[in-house]
PDB file of C-alpha atoms in Angstrom:
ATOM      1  CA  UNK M  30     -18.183  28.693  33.902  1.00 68.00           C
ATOM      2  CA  UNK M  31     -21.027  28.671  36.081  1.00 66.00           C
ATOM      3  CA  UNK M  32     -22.363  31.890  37.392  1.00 92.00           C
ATOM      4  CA  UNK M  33     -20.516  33.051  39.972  1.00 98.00           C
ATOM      5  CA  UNK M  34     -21.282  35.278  43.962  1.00 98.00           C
ATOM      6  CA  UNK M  35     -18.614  37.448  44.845  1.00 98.00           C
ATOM      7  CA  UNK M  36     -18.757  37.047  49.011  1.00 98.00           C
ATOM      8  CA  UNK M  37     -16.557  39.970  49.856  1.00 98.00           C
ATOM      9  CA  UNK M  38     -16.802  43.236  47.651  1.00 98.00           C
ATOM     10  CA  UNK M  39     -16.141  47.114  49.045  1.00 98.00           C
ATOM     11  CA  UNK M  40     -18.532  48.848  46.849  1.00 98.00           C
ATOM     12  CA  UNK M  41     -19.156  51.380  49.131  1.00 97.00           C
ATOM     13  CA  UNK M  42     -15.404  52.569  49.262  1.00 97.00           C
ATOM     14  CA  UNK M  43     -15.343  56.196  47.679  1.00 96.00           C
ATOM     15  CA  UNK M  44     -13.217  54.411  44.800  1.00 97.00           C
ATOM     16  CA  UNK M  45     -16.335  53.118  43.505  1.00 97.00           C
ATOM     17  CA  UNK M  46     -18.085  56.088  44.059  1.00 95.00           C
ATOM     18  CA  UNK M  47     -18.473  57.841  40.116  1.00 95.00           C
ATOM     19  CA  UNK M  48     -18.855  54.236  38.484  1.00 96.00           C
ATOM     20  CA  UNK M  49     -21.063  51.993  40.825  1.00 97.00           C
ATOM     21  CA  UNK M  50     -23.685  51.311  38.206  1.00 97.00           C
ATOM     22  CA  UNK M  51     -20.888  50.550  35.272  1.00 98.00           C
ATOM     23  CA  UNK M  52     -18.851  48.073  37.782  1.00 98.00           C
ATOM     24  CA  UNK M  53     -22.080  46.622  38.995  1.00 98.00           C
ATOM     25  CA  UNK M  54     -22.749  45.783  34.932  1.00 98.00           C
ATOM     26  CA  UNK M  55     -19.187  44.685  34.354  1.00 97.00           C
ATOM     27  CA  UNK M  56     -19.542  42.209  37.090  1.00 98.00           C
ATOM     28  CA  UNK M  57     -22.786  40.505  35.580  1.00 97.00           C
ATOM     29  CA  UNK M  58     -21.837  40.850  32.143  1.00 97.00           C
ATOM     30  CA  UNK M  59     -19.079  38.414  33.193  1.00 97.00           C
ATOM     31  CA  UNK M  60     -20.802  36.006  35.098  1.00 97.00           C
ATOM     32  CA  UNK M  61     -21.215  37.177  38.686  1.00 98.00           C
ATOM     33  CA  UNK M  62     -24.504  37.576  38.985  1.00 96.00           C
ATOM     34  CA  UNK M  63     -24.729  38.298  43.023  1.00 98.00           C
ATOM     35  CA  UNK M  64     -22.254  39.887  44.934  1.00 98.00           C
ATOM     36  CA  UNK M  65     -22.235  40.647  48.971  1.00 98.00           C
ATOM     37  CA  UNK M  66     -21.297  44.145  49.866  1.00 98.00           C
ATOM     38  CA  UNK M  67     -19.060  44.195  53.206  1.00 98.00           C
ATOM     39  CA  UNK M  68     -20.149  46.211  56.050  1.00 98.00           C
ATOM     40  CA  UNK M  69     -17.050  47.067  58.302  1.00 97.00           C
ATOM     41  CA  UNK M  70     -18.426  49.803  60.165  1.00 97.00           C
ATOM     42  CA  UNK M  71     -21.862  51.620  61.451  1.00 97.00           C
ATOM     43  CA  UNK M  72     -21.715  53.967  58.074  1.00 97.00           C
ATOM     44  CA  UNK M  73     -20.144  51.353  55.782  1.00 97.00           C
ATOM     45  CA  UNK M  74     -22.876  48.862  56.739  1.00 98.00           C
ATOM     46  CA  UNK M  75     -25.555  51.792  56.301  1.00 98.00           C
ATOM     47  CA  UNK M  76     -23.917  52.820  52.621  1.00 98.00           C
ATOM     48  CA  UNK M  77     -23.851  48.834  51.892  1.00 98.00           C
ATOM     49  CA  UNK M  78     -27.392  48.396  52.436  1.00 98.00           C
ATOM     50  CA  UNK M  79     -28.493  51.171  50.978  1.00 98.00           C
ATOM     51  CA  UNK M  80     -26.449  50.215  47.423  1.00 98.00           C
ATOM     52  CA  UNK M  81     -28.261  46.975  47.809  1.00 98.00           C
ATOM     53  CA  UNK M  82     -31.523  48.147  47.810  1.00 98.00           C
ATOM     54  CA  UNK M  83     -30.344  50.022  44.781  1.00 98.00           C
ATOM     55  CA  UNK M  84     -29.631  46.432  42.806  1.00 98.00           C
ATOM     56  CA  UNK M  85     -32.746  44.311  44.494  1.00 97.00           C
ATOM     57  CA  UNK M  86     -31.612  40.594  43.805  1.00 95.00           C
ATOM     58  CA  UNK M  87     -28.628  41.744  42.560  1.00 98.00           C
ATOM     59  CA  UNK M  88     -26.204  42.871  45.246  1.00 98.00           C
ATOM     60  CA  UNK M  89     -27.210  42.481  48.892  1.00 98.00           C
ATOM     61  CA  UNK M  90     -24.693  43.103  52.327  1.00 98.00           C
ATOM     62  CA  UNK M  91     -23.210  42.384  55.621  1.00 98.00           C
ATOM     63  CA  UNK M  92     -23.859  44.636  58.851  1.00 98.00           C
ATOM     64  CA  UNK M  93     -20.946  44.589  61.282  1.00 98.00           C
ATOM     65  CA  UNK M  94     -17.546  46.136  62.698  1.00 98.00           C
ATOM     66  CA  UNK M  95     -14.208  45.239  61.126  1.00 98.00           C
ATOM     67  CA  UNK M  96     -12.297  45.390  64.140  1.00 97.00           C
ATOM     68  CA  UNK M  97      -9.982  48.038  62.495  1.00 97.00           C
ATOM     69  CA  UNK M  98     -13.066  49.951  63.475  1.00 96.00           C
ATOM     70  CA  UNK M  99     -13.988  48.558  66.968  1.00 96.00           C
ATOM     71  CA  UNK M 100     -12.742  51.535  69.074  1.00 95.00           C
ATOM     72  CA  UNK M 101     -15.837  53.266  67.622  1.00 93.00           C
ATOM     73  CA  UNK M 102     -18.010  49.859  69.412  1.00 95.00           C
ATOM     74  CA  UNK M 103     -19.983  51.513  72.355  1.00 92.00           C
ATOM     75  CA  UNK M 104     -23.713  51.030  74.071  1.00 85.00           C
ATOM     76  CA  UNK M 105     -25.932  51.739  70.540  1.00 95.00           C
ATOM     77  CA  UNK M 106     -23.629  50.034  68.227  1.00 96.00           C
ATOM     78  CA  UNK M 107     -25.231  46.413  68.573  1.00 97.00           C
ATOM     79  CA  UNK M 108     -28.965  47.918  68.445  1.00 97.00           C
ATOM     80  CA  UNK M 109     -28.029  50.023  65.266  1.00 98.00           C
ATOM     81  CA  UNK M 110     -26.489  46.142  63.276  1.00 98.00           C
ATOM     82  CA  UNK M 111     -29.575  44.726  64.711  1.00 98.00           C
ATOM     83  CA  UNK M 112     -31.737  47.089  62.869  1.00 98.00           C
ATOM     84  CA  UNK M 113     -29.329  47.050  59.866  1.00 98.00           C
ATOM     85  CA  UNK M 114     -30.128  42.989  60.276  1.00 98.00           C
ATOM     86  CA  UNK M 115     -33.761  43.185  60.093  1.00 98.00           C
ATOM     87  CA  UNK M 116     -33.566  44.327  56.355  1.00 98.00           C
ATOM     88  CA  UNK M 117     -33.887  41.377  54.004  1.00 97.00           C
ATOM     89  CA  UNK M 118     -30.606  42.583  51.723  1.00 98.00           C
ATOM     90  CA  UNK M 119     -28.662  41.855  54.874  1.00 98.00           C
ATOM     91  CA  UNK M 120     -27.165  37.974  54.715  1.00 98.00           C
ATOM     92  CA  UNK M 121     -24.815  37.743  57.267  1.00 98.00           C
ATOM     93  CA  UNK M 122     -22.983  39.338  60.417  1.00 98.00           C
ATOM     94  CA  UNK M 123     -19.553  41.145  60.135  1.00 96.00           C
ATOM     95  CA  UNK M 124     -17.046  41.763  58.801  1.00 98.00           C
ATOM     96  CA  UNK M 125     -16.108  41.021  62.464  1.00 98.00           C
ATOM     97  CA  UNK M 126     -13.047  39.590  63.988  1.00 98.00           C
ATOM     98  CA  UNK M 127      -9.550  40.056  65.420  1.00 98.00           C
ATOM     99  CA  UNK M 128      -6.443  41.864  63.904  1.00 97.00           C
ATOM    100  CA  UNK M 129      -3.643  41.572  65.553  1.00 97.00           C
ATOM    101  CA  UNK M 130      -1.293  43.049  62.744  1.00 94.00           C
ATOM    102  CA  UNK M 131      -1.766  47.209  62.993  1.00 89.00           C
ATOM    103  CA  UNK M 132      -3.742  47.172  66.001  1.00 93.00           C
ATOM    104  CA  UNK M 133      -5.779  50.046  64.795  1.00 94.00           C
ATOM    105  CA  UNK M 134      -8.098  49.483  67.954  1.00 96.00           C
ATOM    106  CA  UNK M 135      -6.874  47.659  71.431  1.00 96.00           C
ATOM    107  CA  UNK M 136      -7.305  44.267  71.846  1.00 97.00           C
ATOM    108  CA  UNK M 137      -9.818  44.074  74.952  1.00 96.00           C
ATOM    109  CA  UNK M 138     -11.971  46.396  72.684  1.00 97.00           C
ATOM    110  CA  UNK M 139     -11.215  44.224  69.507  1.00 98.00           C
ATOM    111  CA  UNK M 140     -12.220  40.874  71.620  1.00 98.00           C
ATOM    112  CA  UNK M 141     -15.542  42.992  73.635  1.00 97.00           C
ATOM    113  CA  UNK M 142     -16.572  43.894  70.239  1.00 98.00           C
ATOM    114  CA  UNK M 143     -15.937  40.483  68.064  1.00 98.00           C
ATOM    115  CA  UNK M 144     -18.287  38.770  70.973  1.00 98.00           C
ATOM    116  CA  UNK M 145     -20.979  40.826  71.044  1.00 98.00           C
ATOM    117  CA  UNK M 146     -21.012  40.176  67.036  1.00 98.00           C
ATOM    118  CA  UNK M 147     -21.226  36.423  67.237  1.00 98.00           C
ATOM    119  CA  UNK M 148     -23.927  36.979  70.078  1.00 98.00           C
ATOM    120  CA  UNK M 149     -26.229  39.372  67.405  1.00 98.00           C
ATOM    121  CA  UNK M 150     -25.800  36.621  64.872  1.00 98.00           C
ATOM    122  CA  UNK M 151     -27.080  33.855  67.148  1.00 98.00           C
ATOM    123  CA  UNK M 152     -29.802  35.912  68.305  1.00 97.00           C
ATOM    124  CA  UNK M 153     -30.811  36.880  64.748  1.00 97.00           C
ATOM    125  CA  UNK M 154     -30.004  33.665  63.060  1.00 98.00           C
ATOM    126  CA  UNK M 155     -27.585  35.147  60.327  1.00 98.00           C
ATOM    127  CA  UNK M 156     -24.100  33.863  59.186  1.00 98.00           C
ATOM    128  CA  UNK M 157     -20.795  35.454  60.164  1.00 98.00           C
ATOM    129  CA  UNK M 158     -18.298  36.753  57.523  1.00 98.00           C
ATOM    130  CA  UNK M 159     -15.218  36.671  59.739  1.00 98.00           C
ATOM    131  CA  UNK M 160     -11.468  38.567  59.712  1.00 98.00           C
ATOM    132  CA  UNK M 161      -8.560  37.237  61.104  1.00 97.00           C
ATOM    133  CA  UNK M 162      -5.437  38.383  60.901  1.00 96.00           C
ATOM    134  CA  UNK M 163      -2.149  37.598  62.986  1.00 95.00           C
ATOM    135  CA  UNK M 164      -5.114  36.730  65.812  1.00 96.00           C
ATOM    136  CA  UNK M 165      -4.964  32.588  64.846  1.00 96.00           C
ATOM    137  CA  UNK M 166      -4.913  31.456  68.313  1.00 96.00           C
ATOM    138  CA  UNK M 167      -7.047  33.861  69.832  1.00 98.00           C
ATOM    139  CA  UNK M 168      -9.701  34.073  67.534  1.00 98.00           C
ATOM    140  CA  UNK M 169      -9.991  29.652  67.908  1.00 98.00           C
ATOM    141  CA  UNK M 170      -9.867  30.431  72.228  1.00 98.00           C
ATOM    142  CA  UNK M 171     -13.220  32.765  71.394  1.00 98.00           C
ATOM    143  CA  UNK M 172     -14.446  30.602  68.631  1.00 98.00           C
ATOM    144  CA  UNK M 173     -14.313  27.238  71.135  1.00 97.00           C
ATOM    145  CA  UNK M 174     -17.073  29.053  73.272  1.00 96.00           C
ATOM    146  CA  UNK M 175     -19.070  30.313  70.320  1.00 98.00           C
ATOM    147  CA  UNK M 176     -19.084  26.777  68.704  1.00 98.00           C
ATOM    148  CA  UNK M 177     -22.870  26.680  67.988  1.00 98.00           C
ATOM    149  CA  UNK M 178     -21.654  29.538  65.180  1.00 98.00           C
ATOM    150  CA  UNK M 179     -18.672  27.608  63.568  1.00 98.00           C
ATOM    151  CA  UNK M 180     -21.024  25.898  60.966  1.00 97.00           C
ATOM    152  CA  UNK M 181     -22.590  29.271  60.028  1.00 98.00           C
ATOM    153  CA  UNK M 182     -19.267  31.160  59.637  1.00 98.00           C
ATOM    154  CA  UNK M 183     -16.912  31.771  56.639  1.00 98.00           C
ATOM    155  CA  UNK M 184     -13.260  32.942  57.487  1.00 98.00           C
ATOM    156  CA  UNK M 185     -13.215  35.682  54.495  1.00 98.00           C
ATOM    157  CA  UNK M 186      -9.938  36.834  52.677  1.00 97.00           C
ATOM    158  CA  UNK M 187      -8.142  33.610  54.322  1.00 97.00           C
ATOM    159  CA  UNK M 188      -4.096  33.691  53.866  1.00 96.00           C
ATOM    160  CA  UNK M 189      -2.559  31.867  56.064  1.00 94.00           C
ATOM    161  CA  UNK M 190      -1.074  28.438  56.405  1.00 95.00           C
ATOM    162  CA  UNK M 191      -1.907  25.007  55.481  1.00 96.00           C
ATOM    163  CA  UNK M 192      -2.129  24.297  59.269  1.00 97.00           C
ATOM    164  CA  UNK M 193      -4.430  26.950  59.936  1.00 97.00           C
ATOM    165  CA  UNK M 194      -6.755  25.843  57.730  1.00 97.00           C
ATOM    166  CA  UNK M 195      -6.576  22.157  58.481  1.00 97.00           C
ATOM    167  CA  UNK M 196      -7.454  23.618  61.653  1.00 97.00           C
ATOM    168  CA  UNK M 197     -10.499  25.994  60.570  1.00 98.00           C
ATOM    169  CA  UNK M 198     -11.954  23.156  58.070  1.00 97.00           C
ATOM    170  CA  UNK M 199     -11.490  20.221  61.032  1.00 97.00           C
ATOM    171  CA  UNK M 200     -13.908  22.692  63.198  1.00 98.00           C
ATOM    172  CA  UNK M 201     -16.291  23.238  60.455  1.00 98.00           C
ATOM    173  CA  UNK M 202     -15.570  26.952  59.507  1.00 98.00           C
ATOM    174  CA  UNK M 203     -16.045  27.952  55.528  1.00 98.00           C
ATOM    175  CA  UNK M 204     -13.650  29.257  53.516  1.00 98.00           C
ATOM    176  CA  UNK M 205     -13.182  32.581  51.559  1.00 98.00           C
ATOM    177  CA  UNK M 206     -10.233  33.046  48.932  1.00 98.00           C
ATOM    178  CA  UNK M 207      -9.412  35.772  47.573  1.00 98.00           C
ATOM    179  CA  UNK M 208      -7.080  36.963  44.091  1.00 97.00           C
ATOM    180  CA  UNK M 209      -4.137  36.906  46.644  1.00 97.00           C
ATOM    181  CA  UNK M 210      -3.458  33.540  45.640  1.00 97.00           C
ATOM    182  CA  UNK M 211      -2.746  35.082  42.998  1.00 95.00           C
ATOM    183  CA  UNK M 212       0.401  37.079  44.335  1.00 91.00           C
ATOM    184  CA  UNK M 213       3.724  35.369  43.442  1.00 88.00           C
ATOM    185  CA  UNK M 214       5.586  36.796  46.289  1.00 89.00           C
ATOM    186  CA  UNK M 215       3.120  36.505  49.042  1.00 90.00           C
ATOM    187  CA  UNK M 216       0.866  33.634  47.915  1.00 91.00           C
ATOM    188  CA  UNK M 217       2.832  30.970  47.912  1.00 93.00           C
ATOM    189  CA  UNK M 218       1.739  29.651  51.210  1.00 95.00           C
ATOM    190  CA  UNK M 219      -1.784  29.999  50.409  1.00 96.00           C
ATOM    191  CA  UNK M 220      -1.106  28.178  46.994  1.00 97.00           C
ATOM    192  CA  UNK M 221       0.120  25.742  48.912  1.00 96.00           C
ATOM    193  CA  UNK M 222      -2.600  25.738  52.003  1.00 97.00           C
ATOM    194  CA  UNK M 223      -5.259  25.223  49.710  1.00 98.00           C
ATOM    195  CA  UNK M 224      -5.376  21.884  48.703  1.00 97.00           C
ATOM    196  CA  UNK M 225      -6.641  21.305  52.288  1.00 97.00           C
ATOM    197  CA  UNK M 226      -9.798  22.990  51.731  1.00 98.00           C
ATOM    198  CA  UNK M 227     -12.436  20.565  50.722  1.00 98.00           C
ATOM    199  CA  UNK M 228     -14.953  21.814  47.959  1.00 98.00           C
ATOM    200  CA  UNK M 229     -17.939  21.961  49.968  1.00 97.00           C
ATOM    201  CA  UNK M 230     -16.385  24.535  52.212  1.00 97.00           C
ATOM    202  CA  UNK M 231     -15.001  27.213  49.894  1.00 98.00           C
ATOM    203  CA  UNK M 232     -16.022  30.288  48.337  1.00 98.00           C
ATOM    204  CA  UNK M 233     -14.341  32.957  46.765  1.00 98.00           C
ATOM    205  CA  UNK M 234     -14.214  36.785  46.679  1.00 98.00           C
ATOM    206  CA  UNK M 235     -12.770  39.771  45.147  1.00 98.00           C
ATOM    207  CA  UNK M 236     -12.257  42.081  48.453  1.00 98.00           C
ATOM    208  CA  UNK M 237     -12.300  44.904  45.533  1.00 98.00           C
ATOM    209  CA  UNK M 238     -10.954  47.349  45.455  1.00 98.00           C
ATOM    210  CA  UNK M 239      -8.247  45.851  47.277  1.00 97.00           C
ATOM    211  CA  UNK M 240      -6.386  42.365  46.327  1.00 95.00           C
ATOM    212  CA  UNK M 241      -6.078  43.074  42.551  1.00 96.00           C
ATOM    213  CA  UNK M 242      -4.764  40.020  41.518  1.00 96.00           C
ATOM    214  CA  UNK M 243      -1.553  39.962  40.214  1.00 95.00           C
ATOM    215  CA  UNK M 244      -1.634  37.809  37.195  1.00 95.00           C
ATOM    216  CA  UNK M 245      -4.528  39.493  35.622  1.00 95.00           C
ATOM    217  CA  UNK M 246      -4.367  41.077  32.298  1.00 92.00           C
ATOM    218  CA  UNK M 247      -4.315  43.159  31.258  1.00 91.00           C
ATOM    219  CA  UNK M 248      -3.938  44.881  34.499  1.00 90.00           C
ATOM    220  CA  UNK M 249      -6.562  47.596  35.284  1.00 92.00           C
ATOM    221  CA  UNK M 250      -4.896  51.212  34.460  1.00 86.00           C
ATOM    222  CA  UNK M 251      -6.701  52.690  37.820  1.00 92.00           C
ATOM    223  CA  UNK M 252      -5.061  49.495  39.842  1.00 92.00           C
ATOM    224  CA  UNK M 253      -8.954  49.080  41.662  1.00 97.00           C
ATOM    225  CA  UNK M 254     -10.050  45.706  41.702  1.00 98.00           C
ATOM    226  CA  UNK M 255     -13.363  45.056  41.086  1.00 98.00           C
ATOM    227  CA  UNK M 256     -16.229  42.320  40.869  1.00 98.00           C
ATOM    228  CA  UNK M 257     -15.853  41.307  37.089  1.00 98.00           C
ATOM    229  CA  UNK M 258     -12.772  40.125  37.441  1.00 98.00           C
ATOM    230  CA  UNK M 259     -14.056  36.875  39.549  1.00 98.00           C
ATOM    231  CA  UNK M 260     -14.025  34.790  36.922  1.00 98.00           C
ATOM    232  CA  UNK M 261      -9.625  34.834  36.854  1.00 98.00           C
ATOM    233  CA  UNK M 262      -9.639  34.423  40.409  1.00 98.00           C
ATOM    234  CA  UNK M 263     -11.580  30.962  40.140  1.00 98.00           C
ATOM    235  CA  UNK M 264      -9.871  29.809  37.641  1.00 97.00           C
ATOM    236  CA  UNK M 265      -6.557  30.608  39.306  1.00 97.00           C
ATOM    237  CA  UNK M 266      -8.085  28.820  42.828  1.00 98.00           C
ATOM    238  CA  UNK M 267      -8.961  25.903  40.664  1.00 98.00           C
ATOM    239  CA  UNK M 268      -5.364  25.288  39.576  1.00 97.00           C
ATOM    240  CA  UNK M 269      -3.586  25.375  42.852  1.00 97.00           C
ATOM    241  CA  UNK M 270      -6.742  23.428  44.144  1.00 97.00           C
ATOM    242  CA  UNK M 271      -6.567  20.525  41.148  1.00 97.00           C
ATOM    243  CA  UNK M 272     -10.082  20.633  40.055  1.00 98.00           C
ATOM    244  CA  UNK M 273     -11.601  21.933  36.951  1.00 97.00           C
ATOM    245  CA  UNK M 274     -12.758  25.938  36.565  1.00 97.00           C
ATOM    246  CA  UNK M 275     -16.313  24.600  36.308  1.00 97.00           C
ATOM    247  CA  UNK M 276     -16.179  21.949  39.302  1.00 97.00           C
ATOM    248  CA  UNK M 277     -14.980  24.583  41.426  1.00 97.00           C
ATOM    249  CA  UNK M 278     -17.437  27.578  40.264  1.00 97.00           C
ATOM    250  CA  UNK M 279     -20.335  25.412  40.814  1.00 97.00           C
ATOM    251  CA  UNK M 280     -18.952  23.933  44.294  1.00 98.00           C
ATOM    252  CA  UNK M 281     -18.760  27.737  45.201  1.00 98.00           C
ATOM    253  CA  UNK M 282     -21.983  29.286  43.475  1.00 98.00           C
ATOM    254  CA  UNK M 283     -23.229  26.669  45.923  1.00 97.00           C
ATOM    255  CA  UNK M 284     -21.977  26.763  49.305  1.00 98.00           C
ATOM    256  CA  UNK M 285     -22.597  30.135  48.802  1.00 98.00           C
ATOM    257  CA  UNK M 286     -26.533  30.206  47.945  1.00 98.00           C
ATOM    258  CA  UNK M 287     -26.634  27.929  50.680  1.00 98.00           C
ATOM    259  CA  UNK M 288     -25.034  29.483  53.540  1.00 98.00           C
ATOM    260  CA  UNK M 289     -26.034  33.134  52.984  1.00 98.00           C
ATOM    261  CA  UNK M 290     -29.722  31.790  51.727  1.00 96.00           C
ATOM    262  CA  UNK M 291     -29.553  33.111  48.532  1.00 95.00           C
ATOM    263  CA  UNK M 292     -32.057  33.356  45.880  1.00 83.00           C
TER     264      UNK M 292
END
């Protein structure tokens, strides 16, 4: 298998915190030799950065507000991602979005927040890594007058239907999968969903420590995900997608080096 970029990986969540350096090792000892650490908040995007300067050419991140988090969004936030931004570990914009499902933050604040993310990214020139969840039709509304962006924007940790993603691929957005294709009781639909992706537009991610995938073994005794275990993801993409592991590593490895401007 070819080496392989992890697009979506927590490692500043505090379950990482005792073992960064072994997990980081794990990972490239099996074949991922980059991985993007999410920002999802002010501090998370601070700790990612800081963890990538730690692993130079290694591990770099994202700067933005999950919109979990977007009730903390006020006058400094954009200034403080913009100088997160300026670092040259930091490849794209987000994780930024909608979320409809918990509403953990209102949705005028969810939507004033999202916007003023895609308008950061256009004014710095950097990709978006994008959430949606149970937002489908709202995030397109938004996304139809940000359509100068779609090219430069991967829909990360994607679930949903076969008709959403007809829909997100038909615009031009990217793709990010995830070990919950994987999941035999949730999955299916994404099993199914992802024969619509075309090659060129996927990429794939661990979201660790979240989204351990479900077939793996044998299963970690802590439960955390983590970067290493990439490879069974692809392999498990590449099955429901009916292409080979390697055709689909290398497709990924690079759409990936491509869009984030990788090394």
């Amino acid at each position: 298998m070819d080496s392989l970029i992890d697009i979506g990986l927590n490692l500043a969540d505090k379950r990482f915190s005792k073992d960064t350096q072994e997990v980081v090792e794990r990972a490239v000892s099996s074949g991922v030799t980059h991985m993007i650490l999410t920002g999802s908040s002010i501090k998370g995007s601070q700790k990612s950065l800081r963890l990538a300067k730690e692993f130079p050419n290694t591990l770099f991140s994202t700067a933005g507000i999950h919109p979990h988090d977007a009730s903390e969004f006020n006058g400094q936030s954009i200034e403080q991602l913009r100088g997160l931004a300026n670092h040259q570990e930091v490849v794209a914009i987000g994780e930024c979005g909608l979320d409809f499902n918990r509403m953990y933050s209102p949705q005028d604040i969810q939507e004033d927040c999202f916007i003023a993310q895609l308008n950061l990214a256009r004014e710095m020139d950097l990709p978006l890594f994008l959430h949606v969840r149970d937002a489908h039709q709202r995030f397109l509304e938004i996304m139809d007058n940000h359509q100068d962006l779609i090219n430069r924007s991967v829909v990360h940790c994607f679930t949903g239907s076969a008709e959403e993603v007809q829909q997100y691929v038909e615009l031009g957005f990217h793709i990010g999968l995830t070990g919950w294709i994987c999941d035999e009781r949730r999955g299916k639909e994404l099993q199914e969903a992802v024969k619509f992706i075309p090659l060129h537009r996927l990429m794939v991610e661990t979201d660790a420590p979240y989204l351990t995938p479900r077939t793996l073994t044998p299963k970690p005794k802590n439960g955390r995900n983590e970067p290493a275990f990439l490879p069974h993801i692809v392999s498990e993409v590449a099955k429901y997608r009916g292409v080979s592991v390697e055709e689909l590593a290398q497709q990924a490895t690079e759409n990936t080096r491509r869009f984030f401007y990788l090394p």
